[in-house]
Amino acid sequence: MVTRFLVCFVFAVAIASVDCNSEDPHNVLQSWDPTLVNPCTWFHVTCNNNNSVIRVDLSNAGLSGQLVPQLERLANLQYLELFGNNLTGVIPNEIGNLTNLISLDLYQNQLSGEIPTSLGNLVSLRFLRLQSNEFSGTIPLEVFQLVRYGNLHILNVSDNQLVGTVTIQIQPDLQLLK
Amino acid sequence: MNKTLLVTSLSPDGQALLSLFSSADPSAKESSSILSSWNTSSLTPCSWQGITCSPQTRVTSLSIPNTFLNLSSLPPQLSSLSYLQLLNLSSTNVSGTIPSSFGKLTYLRLLDLSSNSLSGPIPPELGTLSSLQFLFLNSNRLSGRIPPQLAKLSSLQVLCLQDNLLNGSIPSQLGSLVSLQQFRVGGNPYLTGEIPAQLGLLTNLTTFGAAATGLSGVIPPTFGNLVNLQTLSLYETEVFGSIPPELGQCSELRNLYLYMNKLTGSISPQLGKLQKLTSLLVWGNALSGPIPAELSNCSSLVVLDASANELSGEIPGDLGKLAVLEQLHLSDNALTGTIPWQLSNCTSLTALQLEKNQLSGTIPWQLGNLKLLQNFFLWGNLVSGTIPSSFGNCTELYVLDLSRNRLTGSIPEEIFGLKKLSKLLLLGNSLSGRLPPSVANCQSLVRLRLGENQLSGPIPKEIGQLQNLVFLDLYMNHFCGRLPFEIANITVLELLDVHNNYITGEIPSQLGELVNLEQLDLSRNSFTDEIPWSFGNMSYLNKLILNNNLLTGSIPKSVRNLRKLTLLDLSYNNLSGAIPPEIGYVTSLTISLDLSYNGFTGELPEKMASLTQLQSLDLSHNMLYGKIEVLGSLTSLASLDISYNNFSGPIPVTPFFKTLSSNSYFQNPNLCESLDGSTCSLGPTGRSGLKSAKIVGLVCVILASVTVAVLASWIILTRNHKYVVDKSSGTSPSSSGAEDFSYPWTFIPFQKLNFTIDNILDCLKDENVIGKGCSGVVYQAEMPNGDLIAVKKLWKTKRDEEPVDSFASEIQILGHIRHRNIVKLLGYCSNRSVKLLLYNYISNDFGLAKLMNSPNYNHAMSRVAGSYGYIAPEYGYTMNITEKSDVYSYGVVLLEILCGRSAVQPQVGDGLHIVEWVKKKMGSFEPAVSILDTKLQGLPDQMVQEMLQTLGIAMFCVNSSPAERPTMKEVVALLMEVKSPPEEWGKTSQPLIKQSSNQS
């Protein structure tokens, strides 16, 4: 379901077309009239002064489905808050193109697969919370480098099925690593 | 024949039939009236229900569809029924594989194993069933390839393999099945390859279904030979190429479903020959070129959907000849030219969707002749001119969306005479003139979105009469004058956006009554005076945006009640005073707190340390001072600006502060770097280093600040009187002193009660409030014997001396009702001033969830005697009880059926109302199927999916907003669509609601 809605959301932002209302179990998107010139008056969406979307706050909204690669079109996105939903599938590599992201909160979902190495591109990222999902594989070195050389201050990947050892030296500022 | 043997033993055919029980659920036989008739002591099974025999007492027919067998496999013994002609085990809850020995049933004419959970391959041996006419294997989990051996079934008329997991391609040999009338392989997502051209030989075919597969290649031109074809269902596949013009020869064609493919080329004019065509769905392809005018010859056409293609050219005026056309969807193409006025001749049209094209010219006034039109979408074109007033004749109009065009002139008042118009979207045009007071006539409006135009004049106060309005956008216009306080009467309003206008005067304090408001944007106007204290009542408020106004005074301490606020922007005003500690209680503040460019003074309150989720904080350009240690607690901060204040002391030592540039601190001369966070290490920081050259500037700033402060104090003093008045007028009825408990009480119990009026009055305290409705406030009251009761104190009516008739009416009705699902009224108490209703306590007092203050509250309780658990929540707060309230009740009943759960089960488990329970389950991590009655969960996947769809419909029905609920007519339509993909109709399994049409 979220697949359709996020596609529709992205389309609505980028090309404005799809009627989203029927995809929304909890009515969280009820204000999303696709015909609005920009989505800045939609509930749970925040824009900057140039009417670009900088936040999507849809945590604990009962959404299910998968994240879509088209999210990369929200080029100015700083906060993607989708925790506490029923999201499944993988994190699309394209999320790594959202280089303005400050916070990527996908915790408490049912996401799986590996954490994409492309997240290493998110040099502005300060909060990366992926705990309580079903991620597997190892934590990419590129993500650790965000801690060392980037701005990542909070990294939480606990309660997953990740393996491997943390081999690089973590700077003492890292507040939370489980 | 040996007679004694017959007496002592069931015939071999009977024995074979009993194999259906050998592995079956023992309860299966008991639960089925058919199977319980299978008497094992009979000589032959010929008298058993579902069994037919030949004169030789051999079984010729075994037909027990929809019987709960619950078998883990089909017993191979059945293949010993060598005389069998009909074998129907559809929907019998059978899993396992199809035994290849079924190939021995050489007399078989019908084999129906549909709607089970069968897996494994289709045995090639079925190809030896030379008498077979009907083969239904659809709606299972069959995998593997379609055996080419099926091509030997020369008598086959119906081949239904849809909704399985078959792979491989369609064997071209099937082109030899010349008797075939139905060929259905849709819903097999792994089916690939091309559609064999040989299928064009199946000239008796009436239905060809291959939708929702991975089939690719082109649509074979040989399909033009299918002169009996009525339905060609080939949507959501990988087919490409053009639509073959040869299809124009399929003169019986009624339904052509080709949407969501990769088709290119133009729409052939040959399709215009299809006189019987009712549905032409080709949307979601890459079709180009013009819309052929010849389509106007398809005189039976009801639905034409060619949206989301690359069609160009003009819309042919000849389409106006389509007299029975109900839906015309041409949106999202590259169509140019004007909207042909001739479309007004399509008098059956209910939906006209032309949005996202490059249409220009004006909107033909003749469209007003479309008396049945419900939806008209034209947004995202280049249409100019005025909005025709003739739309006022389209009395069925529900949605009118003309946004993002070049429309000018005023909004015709006739539009507001439409009684069913729910959504009026005119965003982003150049509309001018006033918004007429007659807007109030359009009581059906739910969304009124007029932003980004040049509308002027005052916002009419009559807008407050729109009792169903949920979204009101008037932003970026030229509205002037005051914001009418009457807007506060729109109790269901969730969005109010009037930013960027020329609105002056105070913010009406009545806006605080909009307790359902989630987003309030008054920014970029010229509002003066203080932020109303009453804003603290808007407990659902998510974003409050008041920047760029002329607001004065301090932040009201009532801000602490805004427990859902995520964004507060008060920047660029003339606010003053200290930042109140109460802001620290708004821990929901996550997105932003912007107080910049004001005249705030004082130190940062310690309580701000609670804002640990706050991500952006801007305090710049104020006159704040003192230490900033508290900011070190804001661990989620990603953006901070405290420049241009007079802060002092050490900068917190946190990772975040290390990343800040000096711009964030600029012009705070007394801040210092620190190693331990409590003492300065280097003296005043060089980051904002005060250069001597800037001293003069600083003096000026201080002088200006003092001036502002003096001015602000003066303003506060002059406002003080008014402030006191506002406060005592009281926004909370419970705090108003007008209620007098000292008058003598009347206490009428409806049954023997073990408590007194004093016991009740003792419990009417704020801490016992469990809900508020428009009719009153509800308290939980514990009686001396430990019993819990609910006490509803009715709001005082405006005219105290008038008796509240509704009070009496509710008492009369509810007092006599005795039913476990109806709230039991225990009794009532009243005196001259206060009315109390006493109910059994049920933990979630449904229907009173949201605080409402309807202007009609004193009527709200009259005539309400719906069964508790089934009545719509609006009964709790509004007079607007419509047929939508019945839709709610219907939804509750649907949920009960699907979930196997009563609407209210106070004695069981969580005691949640079923609607809340389903919402909770949907929000949990459990699979959706767990919501269904456990007895239903084991049914075939297909049926479970249908029930889940029905569940979704039920949830639509129980939407808390009546306006958002479907009408009963729409509910029926939705239920019919539960099995609606064209590929699905005509299936052997029964949909929940019998399909009566083949609409998509």
PDB file of C-alpha atoms in Angstrom, chain B residues 735-932:
ATOM      1  CA  SER B 735     -14.406  26.617  35.040  1.00  0.00           C
ATOM      2  CA  SER B 736     -17.257  29.006  34.545  1.00  0.00           C
ATOM      3  CA  GLY B 737     -18.925  29.884  37.750  1.00  0.00           C
ATOM      4  CA  ALA B 738     -22.389  29.881  36.276  1.00  0.00           C
ATOM      5  CA  GLU B 739     -23.194  26.305  37.245  1.00  0.00           C
ATOM      6  CA  ASP B 740     -24.751  26.067  40.615  1.00  0.00           C
ATOM      7  CA  PHE B 741     -24.823  22.741  42.381  1.00  0.00           C
ATOM      8  CA  SER B 742     -26.585  24.243  45.367  1.00  0.00           C
ATOM      9  CA  TYR B 743     -30.045  24.312  43.819  1.00  0.00           C
ATOM     10  CA  PRO B 744     -32.271  21.477  44.965  1.00  0.00           C
ATOM     11  CA  TRP B 745     -31.736  18.243  43.049  1.00  0.00           C
ATOM     12  CA  THR B 746     -34.119  15.805  41.471  1.00  0.00           C
ATOM     13  CA  PHE B 747     -32.723  12.278  41.218  1.00  0.00           C
ATOM     14  CA  ILE B 748     -34.692   9.767  39.156  1.00  0.00           C
ATOM     15  CA  PRO B 749     -33.179   6.269  39.051  1.00  0.00           C
ATOM     16  CA  PHE B 750     -34.378   3.777  36.456  1.00  0.00           C
ATOM     17  CA  GLN B 751     -33.447   0.885  38.632  1.00  0.00           C
ATOM     18  CA  LYS B 752     -32.423   0.312  42.190  1.00  0.00           C
ATOM     19  CA  LEU B 753     -29.189   2.197  42.702  1.00  0.00           C
ATOM     20  CA  ASN B 754     -26.871   1.984  45.665  1.00  0.00           C
ATOM     21  CA  PHE B 755     -25.706   5.549  45.697  1.00  0.00           C
ATOM     22  CA  THR B 756     -26.921   9.039  46.331  1.00  0.00           C
ATOM     23  CA  ILE B 757     -26.766  12.288  44.470  1.00  0.00           C
ATOM     24  CA  ASP B 758     -23.990  13.409  46.803  1.00  0.00           C
ATOM     25  CA  ASN B 759     -21.879  10.403  45.777  1.00  0.00           C
ATOM     26  CA  ILE B 760     -22.209  11.548  42.199  1.00  0.00           C
ATOM     27  CA  LEU B 761     -21.526  15.201  42.815  1.00  0.00           C
ATOM     28  CA  ASP B 762     -18.377  14.300  44.717  1.00  0.00           C
ATOM     29  CA  CYS B 763     -16.967  12.749  41.574  1.00  0.00           C
ATOM     30  CA  LEU B 764     -17.516  15.680  39.218  1.00  0.00           C
ATOM     31  CA  LYS B 765     -13.923  16.806  39.343  1.00  0.00           C
ATOM     32  CA  ASP B 766     -11.599  17.640  36.530  1.00  0.00           C
ATOM     33  CA  GLU B 767      -9.373  14.656  37.212  1.00  0.00           C
ATOM     34  CA  ASN B 768     -12.306  12.343  36.589  1.00  0.00           C
ATOM     35  CA  VAL B 769     -13.084  13.703  33.123  1.00  0.00           C
ATOM     36  CA  ILE B 770     -12.876  10.883  30.603  1.00  0.00           C
ATOM     37  CA  GLY B 771     -14.306  12.615  27.560  1.00  0.00           C
ATOM     38  CA  LYS B 772     -16.036  15.615  26.232  1.00  0.00           C
ATOM     39  CA  GLY B 773     -18.711  15.730  23.622  1.00  0.00           C
ATOM     40  CA  CYS B 774     -20.654  18.552  22.219  1.00  0.00           C
ATOM     41  CA  SER B 775     -23.503  17.565  24.381  1.00  0.00           C
ATOM     42  CA  GLY B 776     -21.500  17.539  27.522  1.00  0.00           C
ATOM     43  CA  VAL B 777     -18.562  16.389  29.536  1.00  0.00           C
ATOM     44  CA  VAL B 778     -18.311  12.802  30.760  1.00  0.00           C
ATOM     45  CA  TYR B 779     -16.899  11.883  34.132  1.00  0.00           C
ATOM     46  CA  GLN B 780     -15.915   8.540  35.470  1.00  0.00           C
ATOM     47  CA  ALA B 781     -17.441   8.153  38.902  1.00  0.00           C
ATOM     48  CA  GLU B 782     -16.639   5.485  41.447  1.00  0.00           C
ATOM     49  CA  MET B 783     -19.511   4.733  43.749  1.00  0.00           C
ATOM     50  CA  PRO B 784     -19.066   3.758  47.406  1.00  0.00           C
ATOM     51  CA  ASN B 785     -19.577   0.078  46.598  1.00  0.00           C
ATOM     52  CA  GLY B 786     -16.811   0.241  44.010  1.00  0.00           C
ATOM     53  CA  ASP B 787     -19.051   0.307  40.924  1.00  0.00           C
ATOM     54  CA  LEU B 788     -17.937   2.565  38.119  1.00  0.00           C
ATOM     55  CA  ILE B 789     -20.520   4.652  36.350  1.00  0.00           C
ATOM     56  CA  ALA B 790     -20.265   7.293  33.667  1.00  0.00           C
ATOM     57  CA  VAL B 791     -21.831  10.663  34.372  1.00  0.00           C
ATOM     58  CA  LYS B 792     -22.534  12.951  31.483  1.00  0.00           C
ATOM     59  CA  LYS B 793     -22.971  16.551  32.505  1.00  0.00           C
ATOM     60  CA  LEU B 794     -24.774  18.357  29.715  1.00  0.00           C
ATOM     61  CA  TRP B 795     -23.387  21.689  28.670  1.00  0.00           C
ATOM     62  CA  LYS B 796     -25.507  24.499  29.892  1.00  0.00           C
ATOM     63  CA  THR B 797     -27.891  25.786  27.306  1.00  0.00           C
ATOM     64  CA  LYS B 798     -27.669  29.387  26.367  1.00  0.00           C
ATOM     65  CA  ARG B 799     -31.009  30.208  27.847  1.00  0.00           C
ATOM     66  CA  ASP B 800     -31.027  28.587  31.203  1.00  0.00           C
ATOM     67  CA  GLU B 801     -34.667  29.078  31.895  1.00  0.00           C
ATOM     68  CA  GLU B 802     -35.749  26.960  28.935  1.00  0.00           C
ATOM     69  CA  PRO B 803     -36.119  23.322  29.755  1.00  0.00           C
ATOM     70  CA  VAL B 804     -33.921  21.090  27.622  1.00  0.00           C
ATOM     71  CA  ASP B 805     -36.361  19.051  25.643  1.00  0.00           C
ATOM     72  CA  SER B 806     -33.657  16.854  24.263  1.00  0.00           C
ATOM     73  CA  PHE B 807     -32.670  15.911  27.753  1.00  0.00           C
ATOM     74  CA  ALA B 808     -36.126  14.661  28.403  1.00  0.00           C
ATOM     75  CA  SER B 809     -36.277  12.869  25.069  1.00  0.00           C
ATOM     76  CA  GLU B 810     -33.076  10.983  25.626  1.00  0.00           C
ATOM     77  CA  ILE B 811     -34.197   9.989  29.045  1.00  0.00           C
ATOM     78  CA  GLN B 812     -37.453   8.707  27.679  1.00  0.00           C
ATOM     79  CA  ILE B 813     -35.881   6.651  24.941  1.00  0.00           C
ATOM     80  CA  LEU B 814     -32.815   5.279  26.617  1.00  0.00           C
ATOM     81  CA  GLY B 815     -34.468   4.727  29.932  1.00  0.00           C
ATOM     82  CA  HIS B 816     -36.658   2.043  28.461  1.00  0.00           C
ATOM     83  CA  ILE B 817     -34.096   0.226  26.419  1.00  0.00           C
ATOM     84  CA  ARG B 818     -32.619  -2.939  27.795  1.00  0.00           C
ATOM     85  CA  HIS B 819     -30.058  -4.545  25.581  1.00  0.00           C
ATOM     86  CA  ARG B 820     -26.510  -5.553  26.218  1.00  0.00           C
ATOM     87  CA  ASN B 821     -25.205  -3.539  23.315  1.00  0.00           C
ATOM     88  CA  ILE B 822     -26.939  -0.363  24.231  1.00  0.00           C
ATOM     89  CA  VAL B 823     -25.611   1.940  26.843  1.00  0.00           C
ATOM     90  CA  LYS B 824     -27.794   1.499  29.801  1.00  0.00           C
ATOM     91  CA  LEU B 825     -29.117   4.690  31.241  1.00  0.00           C
ATOM     92  CA  LEU B 826     -29.189   4.213  34.982  1.00  0.00           C
ATOM     93  CA  GLY B 827     -30.947   7.388  35.810  1.00  0.00           C
ATOM     94  CA  TYR B 828     -30.680  11.119  35.778  1.00  0.00           C
ATOM     95  CA  CYS B 829     -30.311  14.041  38.076  1.00  0.00           C
ATOM     96  CA  SER B 830     -31.087  17.658  37.507  1.00  0.00           C
ATOM     97  CA  ASN B 831     -31.507  20.929  39.210  1.00  0.00           C
ATOM     98  CA  ARG B 832     -32.249  24.372  37.845  1.00  0.00           C
ATOM     99  CA  SER B 833     -28.732  24.723  36.602  1.00  0.00           C
ATOM    100  CA  VAL B 834     -27.197  21.341  35.900  1.00  0.00           C
ATOM    101  CA  LYS B 835     -28.343  18.196  34.131  1.00  0.00           C
ATOM    102  CA  LEU B 836     -26.660  14.874  34.688  1.00  0.00           C
ATOM    103  CA  LEU B 837     -27.163  11.571  32.882  1.00  0.00           C
ATOM    104  CA  LEU B 838     -25.936   8.387  34.541  1.00  0.00           C
ATOM    105  CA  TYR B 839     -24.784   5.468  32.412  1.00  0.00           C
ATOM    106  CA  ASN B 840     -23.154   2.139  32.869  1.00  0.00           C
ATOM    107  CA  TYR B 841     -19.465   2.708  32.537  1.00  0.00           C
ATOM    108  CA  ILE B 842     -17.885   1.326  29.375  1.00  0.00           C
ATOM    109  CA  SER B 843     -14.192   1.952  29.221  1.00  0.00           C
ATOM    110  CA  ASN B 844     -13.971   3.722  25.881  1.00  0.00           C
ATOM    111  CA  ASP B 845     -16.932   5.925  25.771  1.00  0.00           C
ATOM    112  CA  PHE B 846     -17.418   5.667  22.070  1.00  0.00           C
ATOM    113  CA  GLY B 847     -18.777   8.655  20.223  1.00  0.00           C
ATOM    114  CA  LEU B 848     -17.277  11.156  22.532  1.00  0.00           C
ATOM    115  CA  ALA B 849     -13.729  10.853  21.363  1.00  0.00           C
ATOM    116  CA  LYS B 850     -13.310  14.301  19.971  1.00  0.00           C
ATOM    117  CA  LEU B 851     -14.314  17.430  21.716  1.00  0.00           C
ATOM    118  CA  MET B 852     -16.898  19.252  19.729  1.00  0.00           C
ATOM    119  CA  ASN B 853     -18.737  22.405  20.359  1.00  0.00           C
ATOM    120  CA  SER B 854     -21.520  22.448  17.871  1.00  0.00           C
ATOM    121  CA  PRO B 855     -23.612  25.567  17.877  1.00  0.00           C
ATOM    122  CA  ASN B 856     -26.567  23.232  17.948  1.00  0.00           C
ATOM    123  CA  TYR B 857     -25.354  21.298  20.898  1.00  0.00           C
ATOM    124  CA  ASN B 858     -28.555  21.549  22.836  1.00  0.00           C
ATOM    125  CA  HIS B 859     -30.321  19.558  20.152  1.00  0.00           C
ATOM    126  CA  ALA B 860     -27.623  17.044  19.705  1.00  0.00           C
ATOM    127  CA  MET B 861     -29.023  14.413  21.957  1.00  0.00           C
ATOM    128  CA  SER B 862     -32.531  14.430  20.613  1.00  0.00           C
ATOM    129  CA  ARG B 863     -33.681  11.544  18.516  1.00  0.00           C
ATOM    130  CA  VAL B 864     -30.532   9.640  19.188  1.00  0.00           C
ATOM    131  CA  ALA B 865     -31.450   6.172  20.148  1.00  0.00           C
ATOM    132  CA  GLY B 866     -29.223   4.141  17.907  1.00  0.00           C
ATOM    133  CA  SER B 867     -27.769   0.979  19.305  1.00  0.00           C
ATOM    134  CA  TYR B 868     -24.622   1.660  21.173  1.00  0.00           C
ATOM    135  CA  GLY B 869     -21.709   0.358  19.179  1.00  0.00           C
ATOM    136  CA  TYR B 870     -23.420   0.935  15.879  1.00  0.00           C
ATOM    137  CA  ILE B 871     -24.167   4.614  16.052  1.00  0.00           C
ATOM    138  CA  ALA B 872     -21.832   6.901  14.206  1.00  0.00           C
ATOM    139  CA  PRO B 873     -19.480   9.018  16.279  1.00  0.00           C
ATOM    140  CA  GLU B 874     -21.010  12.242  15.041  1.00  0.00           C
ATOM    141  CA  TYR B 875     -24.025  11.487  17.157  1.00  0.00           C
ATOM    142  CA  GLY B 876     -21.828  12.525  19.986  1.00  0.00           C
ATOM    143  CA  TYR B 877     -21.195  15.959  18.697  1.00  0.00           C
ATOM    144  CA  THR B 878     -23.333  17.172  15.896  1.00  0.00           C
ATOM    145  CA  MET B 879     -26.804  17.667  14.623  1.00  0.00           C
ATOM    146  CA  ASN B 880     -25.711  16.674  11.155  1.00  0.00           C
ATOM    147  CA  ILE B 881     -27.056  13.185  11.276  1.00  0.00           C
ATOM    148  CA  THR B 882     -27.417  12.072   7.711  1.00  0.00           C
ATOM    149  CA  GLU B 883     -27.653   8.912   5.718  1.00  0.00           C
ATOM    150  CA  LYS B 884     -23.875   8.829   6.170  1.00  0.00           C
ATOM    151  CA  SER B 885     -24.522   7.920   9.762  1.00  0.00           C
ATOM    152  CA  ASP B 886     -26.312   4.835   8.524  1.00  0.00           C
ATOM    153  CA  VAL B 887     -23.336   4.045   6.340  1.00  0.00           C
ATOM    154  CA  TYR B 888     -21.304   4.001   9.509  1.00  0.00           C
ATOM    155  CA  SER B 889     -23.651   1.548  11.132  1.00  0.00           C
ATOM    156  CA  TYR B 890     -23.513  -0.621   8.043  1.00  0.00           C
ATOM    157  CA  GLY B 891     -19.729  -0.564   8.218  1.00  0.00           C
ATOM    158  CA  VAL B 892     -19.846  -1.759  11.811  1.00  0.00           C
ATOM    159  CA  VAL B 893     -22.069  -4.665  10.852  1.00  0.00           C
ATOM    160  CA  LEU B 894     -19.703  -5.564   7.990  1.00  0.00           C
ATOM    161  CA  LEU B 895     -16.792  -5.514  10.413  1.00  0.00           C
ATOM    162  CA  GLU B 896     -18.662  -7.773  12.783  1.00  0.00           C
ATOM    163  CA  ILE B 897     -19.222 -10.314  10.042  1.00  0.00           C
ATOM    164  CA  LEU B 898     -15.629 -10.231   8.873  1.00  0.00           C
ATOM    165  CA  CYS B 899     -14.008 -10.222  12.272  1.00  0.00           C
ATOM    166  CA  GLY B 900     -16.374 -12.553  14.072  1.00  0.00           C
ATOM    167  CA  ARG B 901     -16.556 -10.082  16.888  1.00  0.00           C
ATOM    168  CA  SER B 902     -19.302  -8.024  18.402  1.00  0.00           C
ATOM    169  CA  ALA B 903     -19.265  -4.291  17.993  1.00  0.00           C
ATOM    170  CA  VAL B 904     -18.690  -3.944  21.673  1.00  0.00           C
ATOM    171  CA  GLN B 905     -17.215  -6.622  23.855  1.00  0.00           C
ATOM    172  CA  PRO B 906     -16.690  -4.925  27.158  1.00  0.00           C
ATOM    173  CA  GLN B 907     -16.335  -8.221  28.919  1.00  0.00           C
ATOM    174  CA  VAL B 908     -13.704  -9.630  26.585  1.00  0.00           C
ATOM    175  CA  GLY B 909     -10.045  -8.786  26.358  1.00  0.00           C
ATOM    176  CA  ASP B 910      -9.254  -5.207  25.529  1.00  0.00           C
ATOM    177  CA  GLY B 911     -12.910  -4.189  25.422  1.00  0.00           C
ATOM    178  CA  LEU B 912     -12.232  -1.997  22.419  1.00  0.00           C
ATOM    179  CA  HIS B 913     -15.004  -0.977  20.107  1.00  0.00           C
ATOM    180  CA  ILE B 914     -14.675  -2.980  16.915  1.00  0.00           C
ATOM    181  CA  VAL B 915     -13.635   0.051  14.866  1.00  0.00           C
ATOM    182  CA  GLU B 916     -10.873   0.904  17.265  1.00  0.00           C
ATOM    183  CA  TRP B 917      -9.930  -2.734  17.489  1.00  0.00           C
ATOM    184  CA  VAL B 918      -9.538  -3.096  13.727  1.00  0.00           C
ATOM    185  CA  LYS B 919      -7.581   0.144  13.517  1.00  0.00           C
ATOM    186  CA  LYS B 920      -5.304  -1.090  16.240  1.00  0.00           C
ATOM    187  CA  LYS B 921      -4.803  -4.402  14.513  1.00  0.00           C
ATOM    188  CA  MET B 922      -4.110  -2.677  11.231  1.00  0.00           C
ATOM    189  CA  GLY B 923      -1.562  -0.518  12.949  1.00  0.00           C
ATOM    190  CA  SER B 924       0.148  -3.491  14.529  1.00  0.00           C
ATOM    191  CA  PHE B 925       2.746  -5.738  13.007  1.00  0.00           C
ATOM    192  CA  GLU B 926       0.403  -8.648  12.591  1.00  0.00           C
ATOM    193  CA  PRO B 927      -0.626  -9.658   9.082  1.00  0.00           C
ATOM    194  CA  ALA B 928      -3.903  -8.144   7.984  1.00  0.00           C
ATOM    195  CA  VAL B 929      -5.455 -11.564   7.715  1.00  0.00           C
ATOM    196  CA  SER B 930      -5.301 -11.884  11.481  1.00  0.00           C
ATOM    197  CA  ILE B 931      -8.113  -9.367  11.701  1.00  0.00           C
ATOM    198  CA  LEU B 932     -10.485 -11.813  10.076  1.00  0.00           C
TER     199      LEU B 932
END
